Short mmCIF file of N, CA and C in Angstrom, two decimals:
data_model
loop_
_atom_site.label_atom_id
_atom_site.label_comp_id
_atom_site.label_asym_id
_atom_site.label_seq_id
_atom_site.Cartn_x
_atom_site.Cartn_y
_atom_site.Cartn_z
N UNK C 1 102.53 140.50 89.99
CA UNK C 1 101.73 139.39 90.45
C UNK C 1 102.12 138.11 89.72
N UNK C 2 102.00 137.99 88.20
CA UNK C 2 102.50 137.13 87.08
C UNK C 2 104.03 136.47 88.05
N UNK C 3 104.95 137.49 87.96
CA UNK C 3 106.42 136.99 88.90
C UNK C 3 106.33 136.43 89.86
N UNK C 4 105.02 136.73 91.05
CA UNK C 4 105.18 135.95 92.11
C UNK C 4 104.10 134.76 92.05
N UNK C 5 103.62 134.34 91.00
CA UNK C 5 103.20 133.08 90.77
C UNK C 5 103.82 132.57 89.75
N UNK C 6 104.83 132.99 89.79
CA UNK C 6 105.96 132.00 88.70
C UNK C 6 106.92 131.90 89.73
N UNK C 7 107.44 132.60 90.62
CA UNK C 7 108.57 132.10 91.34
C UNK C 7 107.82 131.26 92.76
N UNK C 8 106.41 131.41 93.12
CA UNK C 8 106.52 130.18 93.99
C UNK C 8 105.91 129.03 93.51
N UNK C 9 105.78 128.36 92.00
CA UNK C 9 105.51 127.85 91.68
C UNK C 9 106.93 127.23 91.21
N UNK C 10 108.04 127.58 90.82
CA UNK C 10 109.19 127.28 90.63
C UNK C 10 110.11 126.37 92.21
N UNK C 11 109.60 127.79 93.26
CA UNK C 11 110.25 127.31 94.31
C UNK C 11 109.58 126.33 94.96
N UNK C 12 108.38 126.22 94.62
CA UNK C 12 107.11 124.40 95.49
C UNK C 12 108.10 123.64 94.95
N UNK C 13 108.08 123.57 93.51
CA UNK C 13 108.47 122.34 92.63
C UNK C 13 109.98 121.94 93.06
N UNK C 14 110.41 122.83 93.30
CA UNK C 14 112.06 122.22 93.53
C UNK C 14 112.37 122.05 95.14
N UNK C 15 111.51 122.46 95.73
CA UNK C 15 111.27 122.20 97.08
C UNK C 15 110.91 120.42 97.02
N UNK C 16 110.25 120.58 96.53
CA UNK C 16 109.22 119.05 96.35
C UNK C 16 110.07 117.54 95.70
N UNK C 17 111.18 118.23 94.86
CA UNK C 17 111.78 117.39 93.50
C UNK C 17 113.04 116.97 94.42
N UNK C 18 113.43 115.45 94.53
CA UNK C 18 114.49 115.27 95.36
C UNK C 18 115.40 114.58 94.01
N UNK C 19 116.76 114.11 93.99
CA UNK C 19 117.29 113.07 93.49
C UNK C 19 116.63 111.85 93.11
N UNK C 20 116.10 111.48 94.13
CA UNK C 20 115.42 110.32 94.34
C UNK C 20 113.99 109.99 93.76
N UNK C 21 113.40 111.24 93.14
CA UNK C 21 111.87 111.51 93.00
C UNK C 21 111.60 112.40 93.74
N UNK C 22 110.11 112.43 93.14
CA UNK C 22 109.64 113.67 94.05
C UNK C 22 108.35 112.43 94.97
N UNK C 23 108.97 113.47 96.27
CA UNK C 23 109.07 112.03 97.95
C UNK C 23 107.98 113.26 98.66
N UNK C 24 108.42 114.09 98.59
CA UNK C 24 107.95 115.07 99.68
C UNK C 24 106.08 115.54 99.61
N UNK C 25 105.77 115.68 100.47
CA UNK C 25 103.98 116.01 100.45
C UNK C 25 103.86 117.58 100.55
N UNK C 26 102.82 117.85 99.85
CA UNK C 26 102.78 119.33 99.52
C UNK C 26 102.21 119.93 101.23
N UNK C 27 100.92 119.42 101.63
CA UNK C 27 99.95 119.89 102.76
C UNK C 27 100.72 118.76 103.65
N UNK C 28 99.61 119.04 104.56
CA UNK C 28 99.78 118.07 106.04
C UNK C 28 99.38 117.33 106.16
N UNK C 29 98.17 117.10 105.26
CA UNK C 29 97.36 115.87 105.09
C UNK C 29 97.34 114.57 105.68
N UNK C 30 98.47 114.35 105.21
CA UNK C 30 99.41 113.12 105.47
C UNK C 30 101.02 112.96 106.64
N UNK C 31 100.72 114.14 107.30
CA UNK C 31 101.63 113.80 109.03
C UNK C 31 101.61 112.86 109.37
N UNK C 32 100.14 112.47 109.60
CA UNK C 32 100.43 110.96 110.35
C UNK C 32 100.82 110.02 110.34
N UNK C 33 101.15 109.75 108.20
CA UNK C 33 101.45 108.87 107.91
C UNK C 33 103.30 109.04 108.38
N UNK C 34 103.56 110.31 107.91
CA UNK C 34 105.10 110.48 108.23
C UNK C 34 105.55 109.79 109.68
N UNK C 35 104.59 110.60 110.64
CA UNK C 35 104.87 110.15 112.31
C UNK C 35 104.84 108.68 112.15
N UNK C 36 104.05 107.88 111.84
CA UNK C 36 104.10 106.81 112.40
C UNK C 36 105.36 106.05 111.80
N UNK C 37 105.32 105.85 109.98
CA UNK C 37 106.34 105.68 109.26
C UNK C 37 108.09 105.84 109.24
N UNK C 38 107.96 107.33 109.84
CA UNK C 38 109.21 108.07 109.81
C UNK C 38 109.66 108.26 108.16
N UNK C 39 108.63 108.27 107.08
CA UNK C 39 108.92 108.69 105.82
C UNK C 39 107.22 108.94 105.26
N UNK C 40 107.54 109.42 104.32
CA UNK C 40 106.37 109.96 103.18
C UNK C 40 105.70 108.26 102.60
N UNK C 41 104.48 109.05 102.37
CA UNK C 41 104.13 107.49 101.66
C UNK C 41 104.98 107.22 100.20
N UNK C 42 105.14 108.30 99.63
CA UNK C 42 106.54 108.72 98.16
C UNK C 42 107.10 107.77 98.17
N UNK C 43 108.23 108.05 99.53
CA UNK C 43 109.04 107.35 99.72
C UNK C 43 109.16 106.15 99.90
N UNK C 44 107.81 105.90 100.79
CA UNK C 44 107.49 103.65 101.13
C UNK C 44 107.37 103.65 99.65
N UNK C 45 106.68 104.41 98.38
CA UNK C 45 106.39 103.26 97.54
C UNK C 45 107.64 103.18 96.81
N UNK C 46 108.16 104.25 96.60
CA UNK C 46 109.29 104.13 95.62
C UNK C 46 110.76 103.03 95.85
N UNK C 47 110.29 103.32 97.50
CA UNK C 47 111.40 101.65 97.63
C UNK C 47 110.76 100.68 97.74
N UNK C 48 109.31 100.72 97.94
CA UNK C 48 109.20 99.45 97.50
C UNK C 48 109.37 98.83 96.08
N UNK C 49 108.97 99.68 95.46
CA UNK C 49 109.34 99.43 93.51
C UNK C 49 110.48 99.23 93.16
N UNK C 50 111.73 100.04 94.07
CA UNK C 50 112.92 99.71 93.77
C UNK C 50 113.25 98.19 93.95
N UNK C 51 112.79 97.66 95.31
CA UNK C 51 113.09 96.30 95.06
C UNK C 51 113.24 95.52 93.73
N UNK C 52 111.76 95.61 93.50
CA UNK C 52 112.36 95.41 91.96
C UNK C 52 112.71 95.44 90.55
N UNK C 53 112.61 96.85 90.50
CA UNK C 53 113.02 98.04 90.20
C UNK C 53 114.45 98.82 90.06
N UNK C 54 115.30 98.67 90.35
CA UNK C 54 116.78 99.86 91.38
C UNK C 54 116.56 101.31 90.37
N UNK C 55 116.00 100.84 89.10
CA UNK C 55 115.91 102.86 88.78
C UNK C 55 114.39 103.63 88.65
N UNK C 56 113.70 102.61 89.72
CA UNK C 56 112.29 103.40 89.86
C UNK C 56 112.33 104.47 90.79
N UNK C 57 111.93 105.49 90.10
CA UNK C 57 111.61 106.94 91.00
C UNK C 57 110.65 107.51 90.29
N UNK C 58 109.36 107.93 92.05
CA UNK C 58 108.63 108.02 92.16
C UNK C 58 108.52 109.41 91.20
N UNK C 59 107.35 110.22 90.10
CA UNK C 59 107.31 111.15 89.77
C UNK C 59 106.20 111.92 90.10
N UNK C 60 105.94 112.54 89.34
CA UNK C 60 104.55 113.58 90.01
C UNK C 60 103.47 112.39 89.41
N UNK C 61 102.48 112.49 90.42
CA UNK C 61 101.64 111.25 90.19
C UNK C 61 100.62 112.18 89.22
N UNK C 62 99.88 111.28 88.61
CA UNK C 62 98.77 111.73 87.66
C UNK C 62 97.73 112.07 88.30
N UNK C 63 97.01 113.14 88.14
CA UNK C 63 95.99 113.76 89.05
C UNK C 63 94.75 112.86 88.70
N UNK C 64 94.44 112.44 87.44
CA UNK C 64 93.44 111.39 87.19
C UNK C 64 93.70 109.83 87.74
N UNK C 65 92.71 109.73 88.42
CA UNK C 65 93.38 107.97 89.25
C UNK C 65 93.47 107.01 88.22
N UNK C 66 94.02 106.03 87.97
CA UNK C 66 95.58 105.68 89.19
C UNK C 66 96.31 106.70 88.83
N UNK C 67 96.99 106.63 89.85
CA UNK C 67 98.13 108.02 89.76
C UNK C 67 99.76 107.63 89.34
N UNK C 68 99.75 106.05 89.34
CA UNK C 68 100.51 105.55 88.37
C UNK C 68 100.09 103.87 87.88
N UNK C 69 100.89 103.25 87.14
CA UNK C 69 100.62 102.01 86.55
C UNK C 69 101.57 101.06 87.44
N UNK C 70 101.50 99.91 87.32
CA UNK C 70 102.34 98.83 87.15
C UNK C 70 102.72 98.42 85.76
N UNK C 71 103.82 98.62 85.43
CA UNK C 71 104.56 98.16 84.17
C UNK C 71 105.63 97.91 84.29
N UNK C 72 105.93 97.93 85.15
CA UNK C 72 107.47 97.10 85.31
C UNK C 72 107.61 95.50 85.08
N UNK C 73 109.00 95.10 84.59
CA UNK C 73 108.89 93.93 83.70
C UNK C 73 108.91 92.33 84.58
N UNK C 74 109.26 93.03 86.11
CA UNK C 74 108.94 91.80 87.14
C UNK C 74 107.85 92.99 87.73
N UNK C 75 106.72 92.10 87.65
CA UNK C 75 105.58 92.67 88.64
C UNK C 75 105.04 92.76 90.10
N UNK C 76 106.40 91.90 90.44
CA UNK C 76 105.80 91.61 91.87
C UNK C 76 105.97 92.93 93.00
N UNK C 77 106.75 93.76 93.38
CA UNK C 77 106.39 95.01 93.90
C UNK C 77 105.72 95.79 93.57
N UNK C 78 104.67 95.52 92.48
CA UNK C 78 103.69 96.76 92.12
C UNK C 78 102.06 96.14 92.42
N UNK C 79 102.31 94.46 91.43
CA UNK C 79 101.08 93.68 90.96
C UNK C 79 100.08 93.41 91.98
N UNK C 80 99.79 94.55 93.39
CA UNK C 80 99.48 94.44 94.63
C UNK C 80 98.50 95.57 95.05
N UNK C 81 97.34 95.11 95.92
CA UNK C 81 96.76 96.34 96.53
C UNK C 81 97.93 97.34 97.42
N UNK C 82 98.97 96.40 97.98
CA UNK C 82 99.50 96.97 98.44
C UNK C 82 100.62 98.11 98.24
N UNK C 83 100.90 97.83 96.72
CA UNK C 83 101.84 98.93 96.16
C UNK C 83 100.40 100.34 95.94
N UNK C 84 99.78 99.66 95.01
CA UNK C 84 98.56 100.38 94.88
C UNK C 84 97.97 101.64 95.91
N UNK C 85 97.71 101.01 96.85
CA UNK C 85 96.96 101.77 98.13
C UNK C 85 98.33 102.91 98.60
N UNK C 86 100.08 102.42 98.29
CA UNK C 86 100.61 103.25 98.77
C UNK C 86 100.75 104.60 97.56
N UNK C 87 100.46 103.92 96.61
CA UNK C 87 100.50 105.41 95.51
C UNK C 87 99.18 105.93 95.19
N UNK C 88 98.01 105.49 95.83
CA UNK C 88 97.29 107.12 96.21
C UNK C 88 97.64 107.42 97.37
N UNK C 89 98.10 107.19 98.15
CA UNK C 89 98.22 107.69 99.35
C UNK C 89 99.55 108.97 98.56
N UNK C 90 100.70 108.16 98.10
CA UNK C 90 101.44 109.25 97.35
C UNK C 90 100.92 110.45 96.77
N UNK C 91 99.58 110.26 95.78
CA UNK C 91 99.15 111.14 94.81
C UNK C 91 98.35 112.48 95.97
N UNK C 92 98.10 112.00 97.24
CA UNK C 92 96.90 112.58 97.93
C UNK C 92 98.30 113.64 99.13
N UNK C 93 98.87 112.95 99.25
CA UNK C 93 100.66 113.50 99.47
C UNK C 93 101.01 114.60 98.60
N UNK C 94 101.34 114.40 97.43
CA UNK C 94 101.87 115.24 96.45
C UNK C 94 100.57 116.68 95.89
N UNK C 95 99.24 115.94 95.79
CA UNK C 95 98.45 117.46 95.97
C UNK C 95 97.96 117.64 97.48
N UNK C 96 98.06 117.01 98.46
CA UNK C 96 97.94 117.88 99.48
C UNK C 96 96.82 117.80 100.30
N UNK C 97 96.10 117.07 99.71
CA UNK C 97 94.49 116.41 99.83
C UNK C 97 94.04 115.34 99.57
N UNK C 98 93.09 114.85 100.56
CA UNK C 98 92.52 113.41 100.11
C UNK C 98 92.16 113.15 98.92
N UNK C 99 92.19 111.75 98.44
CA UNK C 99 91.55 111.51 96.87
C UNK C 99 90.68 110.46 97.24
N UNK C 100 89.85 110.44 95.81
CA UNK C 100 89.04 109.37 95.97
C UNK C 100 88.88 109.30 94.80
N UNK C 101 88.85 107.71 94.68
CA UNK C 101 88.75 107.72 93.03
C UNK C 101 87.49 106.24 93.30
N UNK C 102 87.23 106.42 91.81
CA UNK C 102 85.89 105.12 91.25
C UNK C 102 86.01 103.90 91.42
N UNK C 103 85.59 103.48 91.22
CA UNK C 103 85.26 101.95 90.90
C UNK C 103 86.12 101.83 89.97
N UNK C 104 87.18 100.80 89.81
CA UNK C 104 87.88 100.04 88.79
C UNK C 104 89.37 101.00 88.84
N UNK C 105 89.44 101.78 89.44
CA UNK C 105 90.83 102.32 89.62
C UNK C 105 91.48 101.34 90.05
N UNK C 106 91.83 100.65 90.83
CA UNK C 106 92.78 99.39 90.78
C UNK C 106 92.74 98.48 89.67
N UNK C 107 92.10 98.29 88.83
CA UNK C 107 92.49 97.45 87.93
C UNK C 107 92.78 98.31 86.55
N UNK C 108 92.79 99.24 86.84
CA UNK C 108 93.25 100.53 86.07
C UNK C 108 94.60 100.76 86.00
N UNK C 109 95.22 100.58 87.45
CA UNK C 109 96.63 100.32 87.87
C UNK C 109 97.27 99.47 87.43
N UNK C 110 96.29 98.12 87.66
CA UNK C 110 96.92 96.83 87.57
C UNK C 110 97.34 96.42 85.51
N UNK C 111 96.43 97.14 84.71
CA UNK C 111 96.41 96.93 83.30
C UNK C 111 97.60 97.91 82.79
N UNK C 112 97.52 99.23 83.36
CA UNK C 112 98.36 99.72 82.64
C UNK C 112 98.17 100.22 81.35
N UNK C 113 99.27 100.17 80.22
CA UNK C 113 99.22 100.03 79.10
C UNK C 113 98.86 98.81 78.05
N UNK C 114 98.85 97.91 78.72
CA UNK C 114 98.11 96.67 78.03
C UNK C 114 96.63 96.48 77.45
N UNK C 115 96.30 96.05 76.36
CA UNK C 115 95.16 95.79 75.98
C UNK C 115 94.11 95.54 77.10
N UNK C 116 92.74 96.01 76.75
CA UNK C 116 92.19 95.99 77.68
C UNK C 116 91.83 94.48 78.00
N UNK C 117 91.75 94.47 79.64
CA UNK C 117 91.39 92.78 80.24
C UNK C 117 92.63 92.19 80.27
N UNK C 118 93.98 92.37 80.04
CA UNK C 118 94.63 92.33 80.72
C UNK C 118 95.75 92.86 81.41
N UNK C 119 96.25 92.00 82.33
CA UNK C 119 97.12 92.90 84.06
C UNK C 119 98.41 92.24 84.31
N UNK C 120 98.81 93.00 84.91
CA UNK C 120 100.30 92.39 85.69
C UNK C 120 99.66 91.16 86.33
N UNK C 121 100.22 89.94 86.76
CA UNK C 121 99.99 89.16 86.87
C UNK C 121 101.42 88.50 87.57
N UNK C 122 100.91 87.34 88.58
CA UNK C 122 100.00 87.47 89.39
C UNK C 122 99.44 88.32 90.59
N UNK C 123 98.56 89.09 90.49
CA UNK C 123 97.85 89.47 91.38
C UNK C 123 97.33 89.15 92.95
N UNK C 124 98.07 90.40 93.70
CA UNK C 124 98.07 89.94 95.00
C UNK C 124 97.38 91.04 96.22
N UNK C 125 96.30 90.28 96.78
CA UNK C 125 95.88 91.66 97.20
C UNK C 125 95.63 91.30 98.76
N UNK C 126 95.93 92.31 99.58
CA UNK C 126 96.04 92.18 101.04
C UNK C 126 97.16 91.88 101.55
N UNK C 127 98.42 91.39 100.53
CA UNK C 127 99.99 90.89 100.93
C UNK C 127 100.77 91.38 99.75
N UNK C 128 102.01 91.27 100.41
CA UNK C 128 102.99 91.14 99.55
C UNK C 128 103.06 89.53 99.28
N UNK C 129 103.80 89.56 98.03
CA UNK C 129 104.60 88.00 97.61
C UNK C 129 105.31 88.14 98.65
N UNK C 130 105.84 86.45 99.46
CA UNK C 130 106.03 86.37 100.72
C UNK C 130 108.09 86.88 100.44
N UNK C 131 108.77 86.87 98.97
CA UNK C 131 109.76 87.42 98.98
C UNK C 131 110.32 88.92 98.57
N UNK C 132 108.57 89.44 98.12
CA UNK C 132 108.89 91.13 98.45
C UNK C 132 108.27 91.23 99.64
N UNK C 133 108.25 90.59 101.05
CA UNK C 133 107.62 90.95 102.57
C UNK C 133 108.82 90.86 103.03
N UNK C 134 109.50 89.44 102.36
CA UNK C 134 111.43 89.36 103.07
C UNK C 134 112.06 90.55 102.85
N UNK C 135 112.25 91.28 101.40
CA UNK C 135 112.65 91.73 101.05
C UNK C 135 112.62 93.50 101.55
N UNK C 136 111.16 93.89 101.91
CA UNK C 136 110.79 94.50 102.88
C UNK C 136 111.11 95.11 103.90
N UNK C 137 111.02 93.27 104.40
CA UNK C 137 111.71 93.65 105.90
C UNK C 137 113.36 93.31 106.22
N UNK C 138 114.04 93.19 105.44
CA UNK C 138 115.27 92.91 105.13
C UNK C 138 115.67 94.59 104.61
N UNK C 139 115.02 95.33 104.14
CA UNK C 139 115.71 96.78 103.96
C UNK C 139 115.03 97.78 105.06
N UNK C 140 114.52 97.12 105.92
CA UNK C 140 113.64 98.12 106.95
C UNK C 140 112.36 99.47 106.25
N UNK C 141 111.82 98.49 105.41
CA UNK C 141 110.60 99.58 104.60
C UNK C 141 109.55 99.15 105.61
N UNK C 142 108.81 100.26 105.84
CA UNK C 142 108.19 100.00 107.61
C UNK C 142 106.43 99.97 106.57
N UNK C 143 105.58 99.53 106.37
CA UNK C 143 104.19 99.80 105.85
C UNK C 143 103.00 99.77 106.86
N UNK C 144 102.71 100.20 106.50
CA UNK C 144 101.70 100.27 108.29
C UNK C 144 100.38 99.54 107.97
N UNK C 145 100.01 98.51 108.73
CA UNK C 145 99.05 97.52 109.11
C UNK C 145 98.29 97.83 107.83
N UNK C 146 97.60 98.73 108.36
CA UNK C 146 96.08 99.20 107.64
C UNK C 146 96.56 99.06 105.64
N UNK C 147 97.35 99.23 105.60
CA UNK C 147 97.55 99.27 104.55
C UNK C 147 97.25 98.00 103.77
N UNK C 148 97.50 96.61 104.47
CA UNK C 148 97.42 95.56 104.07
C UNK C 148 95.52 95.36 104.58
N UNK C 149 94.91 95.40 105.31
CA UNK C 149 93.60 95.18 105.49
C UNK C 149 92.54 96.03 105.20
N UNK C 150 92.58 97.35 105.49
CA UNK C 150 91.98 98.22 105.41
C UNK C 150 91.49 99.18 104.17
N UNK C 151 92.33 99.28 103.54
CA UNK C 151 92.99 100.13 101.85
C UNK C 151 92.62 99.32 100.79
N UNK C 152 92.03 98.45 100.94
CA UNK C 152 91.16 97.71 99.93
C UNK C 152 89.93 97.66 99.72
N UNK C 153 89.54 97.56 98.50
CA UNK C 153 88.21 97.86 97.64
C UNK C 153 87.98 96.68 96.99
N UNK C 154 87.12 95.57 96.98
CA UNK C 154 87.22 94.77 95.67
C UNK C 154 86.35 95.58 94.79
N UNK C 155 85.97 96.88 94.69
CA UNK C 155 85.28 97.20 93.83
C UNK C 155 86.10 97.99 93.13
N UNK C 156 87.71 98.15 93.75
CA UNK C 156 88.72 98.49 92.96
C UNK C 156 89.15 100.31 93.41
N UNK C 157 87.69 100.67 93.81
CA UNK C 157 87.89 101.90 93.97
C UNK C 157 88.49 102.26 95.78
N UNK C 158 88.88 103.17 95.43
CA UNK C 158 90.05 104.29 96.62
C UNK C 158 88.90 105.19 97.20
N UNK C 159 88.97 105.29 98.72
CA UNK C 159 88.20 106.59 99.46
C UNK C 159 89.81 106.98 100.71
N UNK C 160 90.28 108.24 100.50
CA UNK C 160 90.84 108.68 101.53
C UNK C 160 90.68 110.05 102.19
#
């Protein structure tokens, strides 16, 4: 029994683990996002970070929300509801199930490792900076509507 919960726990993980990050969604949860997209939400965020970024890859997200930070040293592909909203959608991808996290999880994201009260900066929520939207749509990263109107909290917190 021990063997066969060590070898499909071996074989999820490397199923799951690409070059690129780990892109792939465990459940189904998230089909729709694939269908409409034609990729994982993994995948929208991690190129979007690459923009500006080129050696960001996406990892196993943190099961406690945020499921990752903004700390990268240009902030503008992260410093966003919109990077934000796509990495729980990632984290809810990668276990397989909706998440929902509290109040102040976005600015949880947005601080990072920094002293508390402050964030990546400047802060942009409902858009991209209008040259990570060029940039965007200049590499064909497709984000779907809702993401920009809908996927926001000013109370910071995530329901999916």
């Amino acid at each position: 029994m021990l063997r066969f919960l060590f070898s499909t726990f071996f074989s999820t993980f490397f199923l799951l683990a690409h070059a690129d990050g780990i892109v792939d969604c465990l459940g189904t949860e998230l089909d729709w996002y694939k269908t409409k997209v034609g990729e994982t939400p993994c995948t929208t965020y991690e190129r979007l970070r690459q923009i500006c970024n080129p050696s960001f890859e996406t990892g196993i997200m943190h099961t406690n929300a945020p499921p990752d930070t903004c700390m990268d040293e240009f902030g503008d592909c992260c410093c966003n509801s919109v990077a934000f909203a796509l990495s729980m959608f990632c984290l809810a991808c990668q276990q397989g199930k909706g998440i929902d996290a509290g109040a102040g999880t976005y600015q949880l994201y947005l601080q990072g490792s920094r002293p508390s009260g402050h964030s990546c900066s400047p802060v942009v929520n409902r858009s991209l900076p209008t040259h990570i939207e060029d940039a965007v749509c200049d590499q064909g990263i497709k984000i779907i509507d809702d993401i920009y109107s809908r996927t926001f909290w000013a109370t910071g917190a995530w329901i999916l």
